Amino acid sequence: MTTPPEDWDPPVRPEGTGKTFTPHPAGAARIVLCDAIRMGQFVNNWQGALSLKDGCALIWQSEKLRDDGKPHELKVEMTYSDDGKANLPPFLATWLNLPAGTDDERTALVRALPSYIGRSGIGTVKQKKAKSGDRIYAELKAVIPLMDGMAPLEIRDYARGKWVAEKKARYAAEVAAYKAALARDADAPPPEEPPQNFDAPPPGMYS
């Protein structure tokens, strides 16, 4: 297992490289966590109700290879939260075979997130069609521990994609616009409700 330094900051992938030519095949595959990223605040749209949340992204490399011989990468984005209703603690608990039934257990799981970089598991992958266009993408549905006798994977030449900085910037702009809309509205509702003059982003994959 690779333990990342506290100042974990992998190189940024140069533009024009690292493109996934075909989506990860559906089914089960060994995967290894190669990055854990705090995405900052974002405007969460849950069935039309807006609120500010903290996000994180988990990036995995797979034993399945792309057309160019490099590992497929899988991404999971979730709310960075140890709340009892959040998806991150049970997701981690299932993968790591650790308890997540109490507040302390969930907090310990989430706070140790960077230390899981380099740990392997078995990922269940589903292919889905994008809502617009014909693009097919791979969705990581769950991760479970490796079975007895399975060899763990090693991270191979990982570099963080430029999408991370671009998405952080977009989230920051949306949060700023949301807060500005609240400030402009003299009768603004609490932040859990959308201001009347805010153009909400579409519902995301966070939960």
mmCIF file of C-alpha atoms in Angstrom:
data_model
loop_
_atom_site.group_PDB
_atom_site.id
_atom_site.type_symbol
_atom_site.label_atom_id
_atom_site.label_comp_id
_atom_site.label_asym_id
_atom_site.label_seq_id
_atom_site.Cartn_x
_atom_site.Cartn_y
_atom_site.Cartn_z
ATOM 1 C CA MET A 1 0.000 0.000 0.000
ATOM 2 C CA THR A 2 1.225 3.483 -0.856
ATOM 3 C CA THR A 3 0.757 6.062 1.907
ATOM 4 C CA PRO A 4 0.575 9.583 0.441
ATOM 5 C CA PRO A 5 2.367 12.461 2.137
ATOM 6 C CA GLU A 6 0.261 14.993 4.010
ATOM 7 C CA ASP A 7 0.846 17.506 1.225
ATOM 8 C CA TRP A 8 -0.306 15.034 -1.434
ATOM 9 C CA ASP A 9 -0.287 16.941 -4.699
ATOM 10 C CA PRO A 10 0.203 14.763 -7.796
ATOM 11 C CA PRO A 11 1.378 16.273 -11.087
ATOM 12 C CA VAL A 12 -1.208 17.681 -13.468
ATOM 13 C CA ARG A 13 -1.689 15.686 -16.638
ATOM 14 C CA PRO A 14 -0.480 17.617 -19.722
ATOM 15 C CA GLU A 15 -3.208 18.653 -22.111
ATOM 16 C CA GLY A 16 -3.735 16.259 -25.002
ATOM 17 C CA THR A 17 -2.702 13.133 -23.105
ATOM 18 C CA GLY A 18 -4.517 10.630 -20.951
ATOM 19 C CA LYS A 19 -7.697 10.607 -23.022
ATOM 20 C CA THR A 20 -9.969 7.627 -22.502
ATOM 21 C CA PHE A 21 -10.834 6.374 -25.958
ATOM 22 C CA THR A 22 -13.466 3.864 -24.851
ATOM 23 C CA PRO A 23 -15.367 3.653 -21.567
ATOM 24 C CA HIS A 24 -14.378 1.171 -18.911
ATOM 25 C CA PRO A 25 -16.079 -2.182 -19.623
ATOM 26 C CA ALA A 26 -19.063 -3.109 -17.476
ATOM 27 C CA GLY A 27 -18.615 -5.708 -14.769
ATOM 28 C CA ALA A 28 -16.151 -6.310 -11.936
ATOM 29 C CA ALA A 29 -12.474 -5.326 -11.925
ATOM 30 C CA ARG A 30 -9.657 -4.785 -9.475
ATOM 31 C CA ILE A 31 -9.092 -1.078 -8.899
ATOM 32 C CA VAL A 32 -6.749 1.050 -6.789
ATOM 33 C CA LEU A 33 -7.465 4.486 -5.313
ATOM 34 C CA CYS A 34 -4.955 6.893 -6.859
ATOM 35 C CA ASP A 35 -6.327 10.272 -5.760
ATOM 36 C CA ALA A 36 -8.646 11.812 -3.163
ATOM 37 C CA ILE A 37 -9.530 15.437 -3.872
ATOM 38 C CA ARG A 38 -11.360 18.047 -1.814
ATOM 39 C CA MET A 39 -13.414 19.919 -4.416
ATOM 40 C CA GLY A 40 -14.507 22.781 -2.162
ATOM 41 C CA GLN A 41 -18.030 24.125 -1.847
ATOM 42 C CA PHE A 42 -20.599 23.614 -4.570
ATOM 43 C CA VAL A 43 -24.278 24.470 -5.038
ATOM 44 C CA ASN A 44 -26.209 21.259 -4.497
ATOM 45 C CA ASN A 45 -29.513 20.927 -6.352
ATOM 46 C CA TRP A 46 -31.637 18.231 -4.760
ATOM 47 C CA GLN A 47 -35.055 18.051 -6.405
ATOM 48 C CA GLY A 48 -35.069 21.803 -6.872
ATOM 49 C CA ALA A 49 -33.905 22.613 -3.323
ATOM 50 C CA LEU A 50 -30.523 24.347 -3.299
ATOM 51 C CA SER A 51 -27.902 24.279 -0.565
ATOM 52 C CA LEU A 52 -24.144 24.655 -0.186
ATOM 53 C CA LYS A 53 -22.187 21.436 0.299
ATOM 54 C CA ASP A 54 -18.537 20.404 0.409
ATOM 55 C CA GLY A 55 -17.494 18.006 -2.330
ATOM 56 C CA CYS A 56 -14.809 15.409 -2.833
ATOM 57 C CA ALA A 57 -13.710 13.260 -5.749
ATOM 58 C CA LEU A 58 -12.155 9.786 -5.613
ATOM 59 C CA ILE A 59 -10.114 8.685 -8.626
ATOM 60 C CA TRP A 60 -9.331 5.038 -9.260
ATOM 61 C CA GLN A 61 -7.076 3.204 -11.692
ATOM 62 C CA SER A 62 -8.325 -0.134 -13.014
ATOM 63 C CA GLU A 63 -6.657 -3.344 -14.063
ATOM 64 C CA LYS A 64 -8.581 -2.885 -17.331
ATOM 65 C CA LEU A 65 -6.510 -1.085 -19.939
ATOM 66 C CA ARG A 66 -7.495 1.559 -22.478
ATOM 67 C CA ASP A 67 -6.740 1.404 -26.175
ATOM 68 C CA ASP A 68 -3.381 3.107 -25.527
ATOM 69 C CA GLY A 69 -2.321 0.535 -22.929
ATOM 70 C CA LYS A 70 -2.799 2.809 -19.911
ATOM 71 C CA PRO A 71 -5.159 1.973 -17.034
ATOM 72 C CA HIS A 72 -8.758 3.081 -17.267
ATOM 73 C CA GLU A 73 -9.655 5.663 -14.644
ATOM 74 C CA LEU A 74 -12.933 5.779 -12.729
ATOM 75 C CA LYS A 75 -14.243 8.785 -10.837
ATOM 76 C CA VAL A 76 -16.693 9.025 -7.950
ATOM 77 C CA GLU A 77 -17.873 12.410 -6.672
ATOM 78 C CA MET A 78 -19.683 12.713 -3.369
ATOM 79 C CA THR A 79 -20.487 15.184 -0.654
ATOM 80 C CA TYR A 80 -17.582 15.338 1.780
ATOM 81 C CA SER A 81 -19.589 14.607 4.902
ATOM 82 C CA ASP A 82 -19.704 12.215 7.843
ATOM 83 C CA ASP A 83 -23.425 12.782 8.325
ATOM 84 C CA GLY A 84 -25.536 9.704 8.919
ATOM 85 C CA LYS A 85 -27.434 10.332 5.670
ATOM 86 C CA ALA A 86 -24.331 10.926 3.533
ATOM 87 C CA ASN A 87 -23.166 8.303 1.041
ATOM 88 C CA LEU A 88 -19.431 8.659 1.621
ATOM 89 C CA PRO A 89 -19.126 6.850 4.990
ATOM 90 C CA PRO A 90 -21.009 3.672 3.963
ATOM 91 C CA PHE A 91 -19.223 3.670 0.595
ATOM 92 C CA LEU A 92 -15.859 3.680 2.377
ATOM 93 C CA ALA A 93 -17.012 1.230 5.049
ATOM 94 C CA THR A 94 -18.119 -1.341 2.471
ATOM 95 C CA TRP A 95 -14.826 -1.092 0.612
ATOM 96 C CA LEU A 96 -12.566 -1.127 3.689
ATOM 97 C CA ASN A 97 -14.700 -3.517 5.744
ATOM 98 C CA LEU A 98 -14.860 -1.015 8.597
ATOM 99 C CA PRO A 99 -17.775 0.033 10.829
ATOM 100 C CA ALA A 100 -19.737 3.206 10.102
ATOM 101 C CA GLY A 101 -22.667 2.921 12.490
ATOM 102 C CA THR A 102 -21.784 5.675 14.957
ATOM 103 C CA ASP A 103 -20.878 9.330 14.571
ATOM 104 C CA ASP A 104 -17.306 8.659 15.719
ATOM 105 C CA GLU A 105 -16.871 5.774 13.280
ATOM 106 C CA ARG A 106 -18.135 7.816 10.339
ATOM 107 C CA THR A 107 -15.958 10.780 11.280
ATOM 108 C CA ALA A 108 -12.859 8.562 11.530
ATOM 109 C CA LEU A 109 -13.575 7.033 8.117
ATOM 110 C CA VAL A 110 -13.987 10.369 6.352
ATOM 111 C CA ARG A 111 -11.069 12.164 8.017
ATOM 112 C CA ALA A 112 -8.684 9.366 7.015
ATOM 113 C CA LEU A 113 -9.669 9.625 3.344
ATOM 114 C CA PRO A 114 -6.201 10.600 1.970
ATOM 115 C CA SER A 115 -4.611 7.627 3.757
ATOM 116 C CA TYR A 116 -6.618 5.229 1.584
ATOM 117 C CA ILE A 117 -4.691 6.219 -1.544
ATOM 118 C CA GLY A 118 -2.893 3.112 -2.776
ATOM 119 C CA ARG A 119 -5.460 0.657 -1.401
ATOM 120 C CA SER A 120 -7.142 -1.749 -3.790
ATOM 121 C CA GLY A 121 -10.584 -3.287 -4.053
ATOM 122 C CA ILE A 122 -13.024 -4.837 -6.478
ATOM 123 C CA GLY A 123 -15.112 -2.277 -8.303
ATOM 124 C CA THR A 124 -18.501 -2.869 -9.855
ATOM 125 C CA VAL A 125 -18.807 -0.827 -13.041
ATOM 126 C CA LYS A 126 -21.923 -0.039 -15.042
ATOM 127 C CA GLN A 127 -22.024 1.611 -18.444
ATOM 128 C CA LYS A 128 -24.588 4.366 -18.908
ATOM 129 C CA LYS A 129 -25.643 6.548 -21.802
ATOM 130 C CA ALA A 130 -25.399 10.289 -21.339
ATOM 131 C CA LYS A 131 -28.695 12.159 -21.101
ATOM 132 C CA SER A 132 -27.783 14.117 -24.222
ATOM 133 C CA GLY A 133 -25.946 12.692 -27.218
ATOM 134 C CA ASP A 134 -24.704 9.171 -27.782
ATOM 135 C CA ARG A 135 -21.774 9.213 -25.367
ATOM 136 C CA ILE A 136 -21.383 6.134 -23.192
ATOM 137 C CA TYR A 137 -19.627 6.537 -19.878
ATOM 138 C CA ALA A 138 -18.645 4.200 -17.039
ATOM 139 C CA GLU A 139 -20.083 4.599 -13.552
ATOM 140 C CA LEU A 140 -18.446 3.040 -10.498
ATOM 141 C CA LYS A 141 -21.347 1.735 -8.431
ATOM 142 C CA ALA A 142 -19.568 0.121 -5.470
ATOM 143 C CA VAL A 143 -16.225 -1.125 -4.194
ATOM 144 C CA ILE A 144 -15.681 -4.191 -2.000
ATOM 145 C CA PRO A 145 -12.494 -5.636 -0.463
ATOM 146 C CA LEU A 146 -10.221 -7.860 -2.493
ATOM 147 C CA MET A 147 -10.900 -11.560 -2.096
ATOM 148 C CA ASP A 148 -8.354 -13.800 -0.407
ATOM 149 C CA GLY A 149 -5.422 -14.471 -2.690
ATOM 150 C CA MET A 150 -6.065 -11.481 -4.974
ATOM 151 C CA ALA A 151 -3.013 -9.333 -5.594
ATOM 152 C CA PRO A 152 -3.431 -5.581 -5.000
ATOM 153 C CA LEU A 153 -2.785 -3.133 -7.824
ATOM 154 C CA GLU A 154 -0.026 -0.541 -7.916
ATOM 155 C CA ILE A 155 -0.665 3.038 -9.043
ATOM 156 C CA ARG A 156 0.810 3.525 -12.509
ATOM 157 C CA ASP A 157 2.126 6.959 -13.544
ATOM 158 C CA TYR A 158 -0.907 8.821 -12.239
ATOM 159 C CA ALA A 159 -1.299 12.518 -13.054
ATOM 160 C CA ARG A 160 -4.302 14.594 -12.025
ATOM 161 C CA GLY A 161 -6.476 15.680 -14.939
ATOM 162 C CA LYS A 162 -6.965 19.371 -15.695
ATOM 163 C CA TRP A 163 -10.697 18.850 -15.214
ATOM 164 C CA VAL A 164 -10.098 19.121 -11.437
ATOM 165 C CA ALA A 165 -8.952 22.751 -11.503
ATOM 166 C CA GLU A 166 -11.574 23.615 -14.117
ATOM 167 C CA LYS A 167 -14.382 22.062 -12.073
ATOM 168 C CA LYS A 168 -13.209 23.715 -8.853
ATOM 169 C CA ALA A 169 -13.267 27.058 -10.640
ATOM 170 C CA ARG A 170 -16.776 26.411 -11.962
ATOM 171 C CA TYR A 171 -18.025 25.414 -8.506
ATOM 172 C CA ALA A 172 -16.464 28.535 -6.978
ATOM 173 C CA ALA A 173 -18.149 30.729 -9.588
ATOM 174 C CA GLU A 174 -21.527 29.070 -8.980
ATOM 175 C CA VAL A 175 -21.161 29.472 -5.203
ATOM 176 C CA ALA A 176 -20.248 33.134 -5.607
ATOM 177 C CA ALA A 177 -23.244 33.712 -7.902
ATOM 178 C CA TYR A 178 -25.526 31.904 -5.459
ATOM 179 C CA LYS A 179 -24.341 33.980 -2.495
ATOM 180 C CA ALA A 180 -24.598 37.185 -4.541
ATOM 181 C CA ALA A 181 -28.159 36.311 -5.519
ATOM 182 C CA LEU A 182 -29.026 35.762 -1.869
ATOM 183 C CA ALA A 183 -27.518 39.112 -0.946
ATOM 184 C CA ARG A 184 -29.431 40.915 -3.703
ATOM 185 C CA ASP A 185 -32.746 39.476 -2.660
ATOM 186 C CA ALA A 186 -34.082 41.552 0.240
ATOM 187 C CA ASP A 187 -36.527 38.782 1.114
ATOM 188 C CA ALA A 188 -34.058 35.944 0.543
ATOM 189 C CA PRO A 189 -34.953 32.595 2.135
ATOM 190 C CA PRO A 190 -32.336 30.644 4.124
ATOM 191 C CA PRO A 191 -29.472 29.109 2.099
ATOM 192 C CA GLU A 192 -31.236 25.739 2.066
ATOM 193 C CA GLU A 193 -33.772 27.257 -0.342
ATOM 194 C CA PRO A 194 -32.965 28.796 -3.734
ATOM 195 C CA PRO A 195 -33.053 32.592 -4.025
ATOM 196 C CA GLN A 196 -35.594 33.829 -6.542
ATOM 197 C CA ASN A 197 -33.001 35.340 -8.862
ATOM 198 C CA PHE A 198 -30.469 32.477 -8.953
ATOM 199 C CA ASP A 199 -30.137 30.329 -12.064
ATOM 200 C CA ALA A 200 -29.551 26.942 -10.453
ATOM 201 C CA PRO A 201 -27.198 24.375 -11.970
ATOM 202 C CA PRO A 202 -28.757 21.073 -12.991
ATOM 203 C CA PRO A 203 -28.936 18.308 -10.394
ATOM 204 C CA GLY A 204 -25.516 16.678 -10.049
ATOM 205 C CA MET A 205 -24.237 13.263 -9.053
ATOM 206 C CA TYR A 206 -23.592 14.287 -5.451
ATOM 207 C CA SER A 207 -25.491 12.694 -2.647
#
